[in-house]
mmCIF file of C-alpha atoms and ligand atoms in Angstrom:
data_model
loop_
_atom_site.group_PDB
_atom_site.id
_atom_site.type_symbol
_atom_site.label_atom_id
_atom_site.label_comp_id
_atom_site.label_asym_id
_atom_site.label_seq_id
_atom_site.Cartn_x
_atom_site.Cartn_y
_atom_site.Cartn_z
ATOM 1 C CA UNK A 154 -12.265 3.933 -19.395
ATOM 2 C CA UNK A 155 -9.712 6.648 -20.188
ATOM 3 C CA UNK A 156 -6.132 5.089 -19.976
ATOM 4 C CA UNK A 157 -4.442 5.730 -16.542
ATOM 5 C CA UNK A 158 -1.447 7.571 -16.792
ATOM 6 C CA UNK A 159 1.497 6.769 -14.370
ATOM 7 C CA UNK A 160 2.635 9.246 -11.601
ATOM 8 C CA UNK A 161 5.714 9.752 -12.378
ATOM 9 C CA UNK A 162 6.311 13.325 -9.970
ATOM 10 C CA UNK A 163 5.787 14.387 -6.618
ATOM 11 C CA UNK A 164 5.577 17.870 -4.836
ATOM 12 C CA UNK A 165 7.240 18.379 -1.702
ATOM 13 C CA UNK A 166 5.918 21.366 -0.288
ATOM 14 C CA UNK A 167 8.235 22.879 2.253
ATOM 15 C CA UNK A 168 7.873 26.507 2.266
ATOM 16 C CA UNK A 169 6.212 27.041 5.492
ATOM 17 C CA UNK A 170 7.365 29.100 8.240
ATOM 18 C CA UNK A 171 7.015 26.379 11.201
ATOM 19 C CA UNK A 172 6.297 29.042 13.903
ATOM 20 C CA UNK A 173 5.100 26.789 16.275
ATOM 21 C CA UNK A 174 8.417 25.331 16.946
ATOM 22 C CA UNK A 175 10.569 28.538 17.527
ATOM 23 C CA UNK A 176 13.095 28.785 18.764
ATOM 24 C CA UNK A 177 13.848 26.140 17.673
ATOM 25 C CA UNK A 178 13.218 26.468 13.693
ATOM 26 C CA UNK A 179 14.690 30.316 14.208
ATOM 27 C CA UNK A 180 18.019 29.228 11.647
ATOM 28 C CA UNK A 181 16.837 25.780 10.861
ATOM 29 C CA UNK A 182 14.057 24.942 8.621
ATOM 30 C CA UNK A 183 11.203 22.748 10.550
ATOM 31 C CA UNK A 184 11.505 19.883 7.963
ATOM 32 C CA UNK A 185 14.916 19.338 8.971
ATOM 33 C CA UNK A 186 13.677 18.370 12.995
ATOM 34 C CA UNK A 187 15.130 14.961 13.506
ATOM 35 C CA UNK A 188 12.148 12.212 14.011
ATOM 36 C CA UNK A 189 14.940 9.734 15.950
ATOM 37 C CA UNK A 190 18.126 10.532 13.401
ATOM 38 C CA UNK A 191 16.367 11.655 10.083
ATOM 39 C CA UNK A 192 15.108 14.831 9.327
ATOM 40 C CA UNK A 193 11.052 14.752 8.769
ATOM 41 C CA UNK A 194 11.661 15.531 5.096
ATOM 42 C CA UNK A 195 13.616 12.847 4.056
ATOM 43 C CA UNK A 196 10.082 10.256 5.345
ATOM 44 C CA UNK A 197 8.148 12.033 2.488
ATOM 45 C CA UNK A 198 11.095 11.694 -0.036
ATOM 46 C CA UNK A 199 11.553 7.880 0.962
ATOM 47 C CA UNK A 200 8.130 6.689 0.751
ATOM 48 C CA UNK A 201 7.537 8.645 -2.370
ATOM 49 C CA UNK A 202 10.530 6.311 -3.882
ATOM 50 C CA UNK A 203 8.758 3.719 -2.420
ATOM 51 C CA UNK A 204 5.779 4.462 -4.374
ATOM 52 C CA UNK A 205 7.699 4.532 -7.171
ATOM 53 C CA UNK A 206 8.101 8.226 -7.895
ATOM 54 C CA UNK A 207 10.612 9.155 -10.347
ATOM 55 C CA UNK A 208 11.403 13.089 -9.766
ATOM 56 C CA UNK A 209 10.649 15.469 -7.114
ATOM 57 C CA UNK A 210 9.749 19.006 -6.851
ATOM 58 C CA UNK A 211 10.325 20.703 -3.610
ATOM 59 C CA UNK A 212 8.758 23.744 -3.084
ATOM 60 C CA UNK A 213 10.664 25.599 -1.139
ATOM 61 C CA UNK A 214 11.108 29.387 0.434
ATOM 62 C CA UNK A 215 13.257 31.436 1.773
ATOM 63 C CA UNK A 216 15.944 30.127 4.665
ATOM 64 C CA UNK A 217 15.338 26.770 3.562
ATOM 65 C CA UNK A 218 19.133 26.120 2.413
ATOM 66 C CA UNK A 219 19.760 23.233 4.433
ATOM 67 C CA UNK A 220 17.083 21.184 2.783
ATOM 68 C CA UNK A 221 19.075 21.847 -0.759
ATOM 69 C CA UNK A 222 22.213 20.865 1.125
ATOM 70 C CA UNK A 223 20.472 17.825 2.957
ATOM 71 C CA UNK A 224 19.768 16.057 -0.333
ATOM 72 C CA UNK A 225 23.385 16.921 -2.012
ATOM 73 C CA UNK A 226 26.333 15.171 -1.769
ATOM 74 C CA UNK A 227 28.712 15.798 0.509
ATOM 75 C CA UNK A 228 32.535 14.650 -0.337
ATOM 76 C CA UNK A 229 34.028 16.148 2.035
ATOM 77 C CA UNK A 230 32.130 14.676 5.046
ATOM 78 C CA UNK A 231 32.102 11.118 2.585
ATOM 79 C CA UNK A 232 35.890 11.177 2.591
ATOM 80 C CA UNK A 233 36.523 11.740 6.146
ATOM 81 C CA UNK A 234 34.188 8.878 7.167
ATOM 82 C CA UNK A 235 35.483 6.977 4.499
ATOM 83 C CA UNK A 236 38.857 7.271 6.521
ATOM 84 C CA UNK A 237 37.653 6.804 9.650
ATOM 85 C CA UNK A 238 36.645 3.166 7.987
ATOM 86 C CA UNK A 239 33.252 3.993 8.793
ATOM 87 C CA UNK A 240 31.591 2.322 6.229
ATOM 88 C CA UNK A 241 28.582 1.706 7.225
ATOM 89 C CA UNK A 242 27.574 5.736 7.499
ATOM 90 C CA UNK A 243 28.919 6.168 4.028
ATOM 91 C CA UNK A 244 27.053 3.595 2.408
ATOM 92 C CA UNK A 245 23.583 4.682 4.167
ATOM 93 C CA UNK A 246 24.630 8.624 2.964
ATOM 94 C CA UNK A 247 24.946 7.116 -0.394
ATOM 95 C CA UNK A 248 21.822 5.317 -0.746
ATOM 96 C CA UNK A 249 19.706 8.246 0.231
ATOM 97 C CA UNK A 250 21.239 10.583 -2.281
ATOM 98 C CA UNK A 251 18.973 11.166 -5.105
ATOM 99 C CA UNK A 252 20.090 10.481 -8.345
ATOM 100 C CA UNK A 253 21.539 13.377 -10.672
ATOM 101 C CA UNK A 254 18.410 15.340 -12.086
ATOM 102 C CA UNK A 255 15.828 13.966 -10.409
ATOM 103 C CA UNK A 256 15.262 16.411 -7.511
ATOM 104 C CA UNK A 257 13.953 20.245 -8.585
ATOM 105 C CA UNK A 258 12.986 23.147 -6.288
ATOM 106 C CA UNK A 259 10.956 26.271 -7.215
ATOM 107 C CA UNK A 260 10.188 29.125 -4.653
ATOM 108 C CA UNK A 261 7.133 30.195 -3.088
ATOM 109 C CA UNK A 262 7.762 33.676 -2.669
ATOM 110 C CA UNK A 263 4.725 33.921 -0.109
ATOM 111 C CA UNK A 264 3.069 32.689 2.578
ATOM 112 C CA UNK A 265 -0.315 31.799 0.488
ATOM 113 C CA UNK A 266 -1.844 28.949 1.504
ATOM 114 C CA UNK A 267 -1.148 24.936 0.579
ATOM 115 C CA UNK A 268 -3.544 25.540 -2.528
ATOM 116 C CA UNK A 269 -0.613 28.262 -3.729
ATOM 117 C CA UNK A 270 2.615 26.314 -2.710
ATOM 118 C CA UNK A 271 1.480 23.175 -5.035
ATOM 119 C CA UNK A 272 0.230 26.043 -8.102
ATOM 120 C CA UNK A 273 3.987 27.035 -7.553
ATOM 121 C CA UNK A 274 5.157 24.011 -9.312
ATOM 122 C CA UNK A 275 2.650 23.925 -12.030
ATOM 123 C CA UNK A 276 5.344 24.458 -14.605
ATOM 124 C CA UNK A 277 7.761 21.707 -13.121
ATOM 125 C CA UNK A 278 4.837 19.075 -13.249
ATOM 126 C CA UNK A 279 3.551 19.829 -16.581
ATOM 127 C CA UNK A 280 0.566 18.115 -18.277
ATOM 128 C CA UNK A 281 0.741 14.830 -15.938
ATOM 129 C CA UNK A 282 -0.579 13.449 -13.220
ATOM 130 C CA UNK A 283 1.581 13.758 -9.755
ATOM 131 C CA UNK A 284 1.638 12.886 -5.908
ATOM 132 C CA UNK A 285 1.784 15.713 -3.311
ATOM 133 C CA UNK A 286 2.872 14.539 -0.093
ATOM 134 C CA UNK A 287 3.108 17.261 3.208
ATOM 135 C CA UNK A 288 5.903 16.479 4.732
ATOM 136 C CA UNK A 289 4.687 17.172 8.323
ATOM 137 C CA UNK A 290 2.476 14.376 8.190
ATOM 138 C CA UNK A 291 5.015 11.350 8.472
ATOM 139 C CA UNK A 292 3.321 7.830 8.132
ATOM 140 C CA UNK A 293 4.032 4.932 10.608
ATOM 141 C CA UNK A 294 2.675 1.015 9.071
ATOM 142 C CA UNK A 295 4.226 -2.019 7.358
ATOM 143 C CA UNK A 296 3.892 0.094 4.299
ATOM 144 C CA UNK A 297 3.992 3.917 2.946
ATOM 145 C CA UNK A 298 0.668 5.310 2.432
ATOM 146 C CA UNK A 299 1.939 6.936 -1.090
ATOM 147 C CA UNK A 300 1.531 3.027 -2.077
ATOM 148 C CA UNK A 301 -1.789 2.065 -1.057
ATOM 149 C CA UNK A 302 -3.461 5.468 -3.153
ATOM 150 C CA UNK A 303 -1.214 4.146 -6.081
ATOM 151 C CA UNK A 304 -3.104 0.807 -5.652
ATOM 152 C CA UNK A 305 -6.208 2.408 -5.815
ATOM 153 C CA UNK A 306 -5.711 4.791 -8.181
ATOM 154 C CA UNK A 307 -4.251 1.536 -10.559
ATOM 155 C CA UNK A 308 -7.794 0.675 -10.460
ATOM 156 C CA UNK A 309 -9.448 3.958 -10.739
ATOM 157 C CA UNK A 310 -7.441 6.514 -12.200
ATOM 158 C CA UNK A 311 -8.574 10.140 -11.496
ATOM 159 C CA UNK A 312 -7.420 11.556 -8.320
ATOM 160 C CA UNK A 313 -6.829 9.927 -4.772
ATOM 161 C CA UNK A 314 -6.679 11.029 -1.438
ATOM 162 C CA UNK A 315 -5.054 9.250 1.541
ATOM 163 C CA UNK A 316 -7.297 9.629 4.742
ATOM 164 C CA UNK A 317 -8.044 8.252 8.276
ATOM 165 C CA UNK A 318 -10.461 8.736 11.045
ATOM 166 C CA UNK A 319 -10.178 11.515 13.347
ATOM 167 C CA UNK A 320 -12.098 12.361 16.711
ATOM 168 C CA UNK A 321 -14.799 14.176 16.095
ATOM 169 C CA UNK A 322 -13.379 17.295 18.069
ATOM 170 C CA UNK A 323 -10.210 17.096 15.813
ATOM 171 C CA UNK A 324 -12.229 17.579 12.190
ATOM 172 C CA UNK A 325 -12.118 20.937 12.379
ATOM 173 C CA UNK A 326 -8.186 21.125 12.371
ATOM 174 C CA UNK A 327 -7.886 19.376 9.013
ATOM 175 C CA UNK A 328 -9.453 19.242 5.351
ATOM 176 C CA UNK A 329 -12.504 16.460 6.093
ATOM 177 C CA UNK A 330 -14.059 14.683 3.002
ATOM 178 C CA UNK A 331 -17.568 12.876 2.986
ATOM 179 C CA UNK A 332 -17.661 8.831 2.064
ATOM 180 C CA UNK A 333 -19.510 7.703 -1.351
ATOM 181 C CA UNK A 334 -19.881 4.579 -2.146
ATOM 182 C CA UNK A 335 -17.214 1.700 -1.456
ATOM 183 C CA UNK A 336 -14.303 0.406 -3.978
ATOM 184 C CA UNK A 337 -11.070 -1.676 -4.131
ATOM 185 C CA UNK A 338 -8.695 0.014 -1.513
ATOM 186 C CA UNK A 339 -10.797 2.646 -0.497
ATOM 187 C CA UNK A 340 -13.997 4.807 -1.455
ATOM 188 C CA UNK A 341 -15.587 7.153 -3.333
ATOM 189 C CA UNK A 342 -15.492 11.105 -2.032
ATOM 190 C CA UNK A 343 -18.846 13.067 -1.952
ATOM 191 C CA UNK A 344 -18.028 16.233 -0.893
ATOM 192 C CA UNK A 345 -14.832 18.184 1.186
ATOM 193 C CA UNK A 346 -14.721 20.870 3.319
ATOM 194 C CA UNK A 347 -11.173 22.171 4.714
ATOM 195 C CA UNK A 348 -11.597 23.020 8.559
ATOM 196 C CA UNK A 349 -15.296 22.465 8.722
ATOM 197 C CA UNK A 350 -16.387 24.344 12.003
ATOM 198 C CA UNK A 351 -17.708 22.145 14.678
ATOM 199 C CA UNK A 352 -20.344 19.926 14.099
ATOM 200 C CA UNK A 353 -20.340 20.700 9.898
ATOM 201 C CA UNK A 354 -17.996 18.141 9.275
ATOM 202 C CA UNK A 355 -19.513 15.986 6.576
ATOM 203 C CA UNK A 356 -17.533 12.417 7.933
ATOM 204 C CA UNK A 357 -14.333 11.880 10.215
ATOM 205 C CA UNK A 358 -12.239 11.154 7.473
ATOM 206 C CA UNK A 359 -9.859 13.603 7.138
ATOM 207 C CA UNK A 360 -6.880 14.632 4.564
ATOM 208 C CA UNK A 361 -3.766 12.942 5.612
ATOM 209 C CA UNK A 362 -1.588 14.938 3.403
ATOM 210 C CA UNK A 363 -1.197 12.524 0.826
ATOM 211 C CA UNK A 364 -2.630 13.016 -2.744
ATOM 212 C CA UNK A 365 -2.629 11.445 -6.457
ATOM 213 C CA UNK A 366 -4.276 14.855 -8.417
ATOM 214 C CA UNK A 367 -4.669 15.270 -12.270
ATOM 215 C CA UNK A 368 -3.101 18.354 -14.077
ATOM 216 C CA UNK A 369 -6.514 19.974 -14.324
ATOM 217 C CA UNK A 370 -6.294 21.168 -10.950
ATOM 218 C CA UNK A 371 -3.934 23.750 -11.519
ATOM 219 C CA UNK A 372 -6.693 25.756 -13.714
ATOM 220 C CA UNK A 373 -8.630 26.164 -10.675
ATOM 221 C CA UNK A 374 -5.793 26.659 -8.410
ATOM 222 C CA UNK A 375 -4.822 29.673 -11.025
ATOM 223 C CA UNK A 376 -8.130 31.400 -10.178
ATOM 224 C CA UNK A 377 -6.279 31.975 -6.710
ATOM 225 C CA UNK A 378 -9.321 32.357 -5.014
ATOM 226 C CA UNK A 379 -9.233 32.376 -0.991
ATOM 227 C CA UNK A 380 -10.858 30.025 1.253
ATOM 228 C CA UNK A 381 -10.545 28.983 5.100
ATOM 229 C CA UNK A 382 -8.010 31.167 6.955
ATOM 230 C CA UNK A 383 -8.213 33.805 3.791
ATOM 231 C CA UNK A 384 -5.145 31.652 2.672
ATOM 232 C CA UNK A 385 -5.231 29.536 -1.149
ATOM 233 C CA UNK A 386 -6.815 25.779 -0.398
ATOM 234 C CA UNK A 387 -6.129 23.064 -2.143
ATOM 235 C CA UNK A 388 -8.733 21.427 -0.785
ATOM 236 C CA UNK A 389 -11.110 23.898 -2.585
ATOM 237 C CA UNK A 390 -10.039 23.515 -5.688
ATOM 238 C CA UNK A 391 -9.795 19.641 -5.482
ATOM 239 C CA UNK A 392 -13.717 19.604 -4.461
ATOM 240 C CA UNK A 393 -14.239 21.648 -7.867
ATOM 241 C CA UNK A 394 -12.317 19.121 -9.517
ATOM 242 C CA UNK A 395 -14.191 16.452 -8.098
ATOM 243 C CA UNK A 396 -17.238 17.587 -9.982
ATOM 244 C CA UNK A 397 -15.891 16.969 -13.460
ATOM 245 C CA UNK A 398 -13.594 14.087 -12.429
ATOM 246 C CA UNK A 399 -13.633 10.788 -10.346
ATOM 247 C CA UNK A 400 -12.140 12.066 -7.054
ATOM 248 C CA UNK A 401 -11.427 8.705 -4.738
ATOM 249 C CA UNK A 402 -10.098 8.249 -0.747
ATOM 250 C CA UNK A 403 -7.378 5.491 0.199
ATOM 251 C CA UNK A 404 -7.969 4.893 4.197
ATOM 252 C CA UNK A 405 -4.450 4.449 5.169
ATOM 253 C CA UNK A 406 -3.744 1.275 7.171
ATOM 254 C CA UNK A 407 -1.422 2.469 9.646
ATOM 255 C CA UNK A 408 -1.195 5.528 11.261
ATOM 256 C CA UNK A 409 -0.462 9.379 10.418
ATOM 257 C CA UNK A 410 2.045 11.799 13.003
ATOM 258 C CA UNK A 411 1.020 15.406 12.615
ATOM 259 C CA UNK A 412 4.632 16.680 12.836
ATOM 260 C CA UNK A 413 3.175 20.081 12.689
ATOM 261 C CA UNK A 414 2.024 19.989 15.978
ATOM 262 C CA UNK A 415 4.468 19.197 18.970
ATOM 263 C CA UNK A 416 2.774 16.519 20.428
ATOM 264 C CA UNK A 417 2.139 14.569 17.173
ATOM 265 C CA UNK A 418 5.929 15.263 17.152
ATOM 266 C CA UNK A 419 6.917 13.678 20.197
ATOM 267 C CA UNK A 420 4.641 10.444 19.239
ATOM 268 C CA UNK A 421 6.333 10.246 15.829
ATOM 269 C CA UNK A 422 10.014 10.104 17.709
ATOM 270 C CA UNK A 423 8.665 7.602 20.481
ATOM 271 C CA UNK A 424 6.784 5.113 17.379
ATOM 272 C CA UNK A 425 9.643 5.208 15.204
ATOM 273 C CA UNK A 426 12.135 4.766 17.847
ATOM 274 C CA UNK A 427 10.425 1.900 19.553
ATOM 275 C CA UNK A 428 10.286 0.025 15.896
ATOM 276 C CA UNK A 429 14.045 0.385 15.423
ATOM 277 C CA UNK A 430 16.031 -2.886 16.058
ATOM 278 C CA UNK A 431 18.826 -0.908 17.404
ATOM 279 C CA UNK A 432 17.236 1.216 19.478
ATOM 280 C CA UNK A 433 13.423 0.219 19.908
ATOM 281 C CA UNK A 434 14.006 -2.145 23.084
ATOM 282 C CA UNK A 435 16.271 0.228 25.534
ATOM 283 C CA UNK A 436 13.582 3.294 24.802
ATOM 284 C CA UNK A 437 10.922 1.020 25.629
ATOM 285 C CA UNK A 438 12.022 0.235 29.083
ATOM 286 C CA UNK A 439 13.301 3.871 29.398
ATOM 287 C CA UNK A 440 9.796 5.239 28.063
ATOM 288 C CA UNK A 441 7.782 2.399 30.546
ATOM 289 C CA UNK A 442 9.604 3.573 33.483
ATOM 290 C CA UNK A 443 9.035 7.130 32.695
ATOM 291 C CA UNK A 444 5.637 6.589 32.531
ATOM 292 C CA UNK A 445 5.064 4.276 35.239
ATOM 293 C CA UNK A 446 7.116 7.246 37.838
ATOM 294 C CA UNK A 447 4.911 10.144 36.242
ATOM 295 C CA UNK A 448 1.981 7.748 37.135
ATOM 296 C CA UNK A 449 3.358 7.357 40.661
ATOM 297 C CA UNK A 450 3.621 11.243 41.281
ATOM 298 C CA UNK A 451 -0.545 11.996 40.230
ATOM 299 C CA UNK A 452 -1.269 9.246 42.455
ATOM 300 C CA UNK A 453 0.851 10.047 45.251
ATOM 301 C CA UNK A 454 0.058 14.223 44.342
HETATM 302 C C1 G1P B 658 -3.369 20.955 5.136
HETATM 303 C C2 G1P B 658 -4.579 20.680 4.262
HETATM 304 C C3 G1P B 658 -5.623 19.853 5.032
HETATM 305 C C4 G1P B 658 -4.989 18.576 5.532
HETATM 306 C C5 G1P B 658 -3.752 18.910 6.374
HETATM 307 C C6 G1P B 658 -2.997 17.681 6.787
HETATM 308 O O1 G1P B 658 -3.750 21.781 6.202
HETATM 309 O O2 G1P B 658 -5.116 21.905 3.838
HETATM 310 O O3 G1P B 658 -6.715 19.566 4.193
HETATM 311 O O4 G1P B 658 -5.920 17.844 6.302
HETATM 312 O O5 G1P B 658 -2.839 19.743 5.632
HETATM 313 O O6 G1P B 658 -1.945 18.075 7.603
HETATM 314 P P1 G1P B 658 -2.654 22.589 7.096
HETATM 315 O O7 G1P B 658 -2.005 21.570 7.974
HETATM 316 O O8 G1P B 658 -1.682 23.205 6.137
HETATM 317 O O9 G1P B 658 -3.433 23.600 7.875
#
């Protein structure tokens, strides 16, 4: 077998428009919405560390400032905390900054699909392997999926995809790939389709957003040609890929938010909030009584 190369990069891809939460993303970018007090970026960016990613590339677009800002220090607001003896706050705003040179952003300049955002950072990647993580799909379980697909991929090399189960219904919101034959960790991929039309969806596995690719894909991403939604797929160009190289799926243990859509939202504040020590207990009781008076209302309705 070929030597595995480590993953030593990851793309964050944050250059969409995030229309479906205006007004509320009119000034602010949507990977800055809070999921309890973080903004959803900074869940990619952790469990990429986590995974033992070195360098990441964000790529970004225009009005997306405050991400820059988010992950740059901040003296001013350090030294005023720092007086108010609130040390606590300053040592958590220290431990998330990144260290110097090892966060890069490049620009998608337009709105051309996912397959387009990750060509943008072909330059910034170079001739090595890298993670891709999508940012609006946060992960919830004792561990980051990044981690499990670099277990796998350990074993395999190639290129790994994180993936769960959807309901049937759901397939055709997402990129769905079809299940080969079983290995450590996860599975070999057969075929992929990206938002397979009811009842042509080859499994209900579908792409949670998380990826270990191999430089070669940016050759086919260059050929910039169009696919579901007339928009640049990544998903496309990873099933050509998958023809010339072992292409593998991690099943991720716990469970995926899609932040891009409100309710997936919503379920990512409630899970994360009722799993913090400080918090988790009070929104419990406050969430079971909410629900147990809605219930009241459609039975008494
Ligand atoms: C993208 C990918 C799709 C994947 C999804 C996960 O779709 O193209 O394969 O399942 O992310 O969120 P998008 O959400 O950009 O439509």
């Amino acid at each position: 077998m070929d030597t595995i190369r480590p993953v030593r990069k990851a793309i964050i891809p944050v250059a969409g428009n995030g229309t479906r939460f205006l007004p509320a993303t009119k000034a602010m970018p949507k990977e800055m919405l809070t999921i309890v007090d973080r903004p959803v970026v900074q869940y990619a960016l952790d469990e990429a560390r986590q995974a033992g990613i070195e360098h990441i590339v964000f790529v970004t677009g225009r009005n997306k400032q405050a991400i820059q800002d988010h992950f740059d220090d901040a003296p001013e607001l350090i030294s005023s905390l720092s007086r108010s003896g609130k040390d606590a706050q300053v040592s958590e705003l220290e431990a998330m900054l990144p260290a110097a040179g090892t966060v890069s952003f490049t620009r998608q300049q337009a709105p051309l699909g996912l397959g387009h955002a990750v060509w943008c950072a072909r330059d910034l990647i170079g001739d090595e392997p890298f993670a891709l993580l999508l940012p609006d799909m946060i992960c919830h379980g004792p561990r980051g999926c990044m981690a499990g697909l670099m277990d796998l991929y350990g074993s395999t090399g190639g290129n790994v995809v994180g993936v769960e189960q959807c309901a049937p219904e759901e397939a055709s919101k997402y990129g769905i790939v079809g299940k080969g034959h079983t290995v450590p960790h996860g599975f070999a991929v057969t075929e992929m389709v990206e938002k397979p039309k009811q009842g042509e969806a080859p499994s209900n596995f579908f792409l949670n957003g998380r990826y270990i690719l191999q430089p070669e894909i940016f050759g086919f991403l260059a050929r910039q040609q169009r696919g579901a939604g007339n928009e640049i797929q990544l998903t496309d160009s990873m099933l050509k890929l998958s023809q010339t190289q072992p292409f593998h799926a991690h099943p991720y243990a716990g469970r995926t938010f899609d932040c891009g859509s409100k309710q997936g939202f919503i379920e990512a504040n409630v899970a994360f909030a009722l799993a913090r020590p400080d918090i988790g207990g009070m929104v419990f009781e406050s969430v079971r009584d909410m629900v147990l008076s809605h219930q009241g209302r459609i039975h008494a309705a």
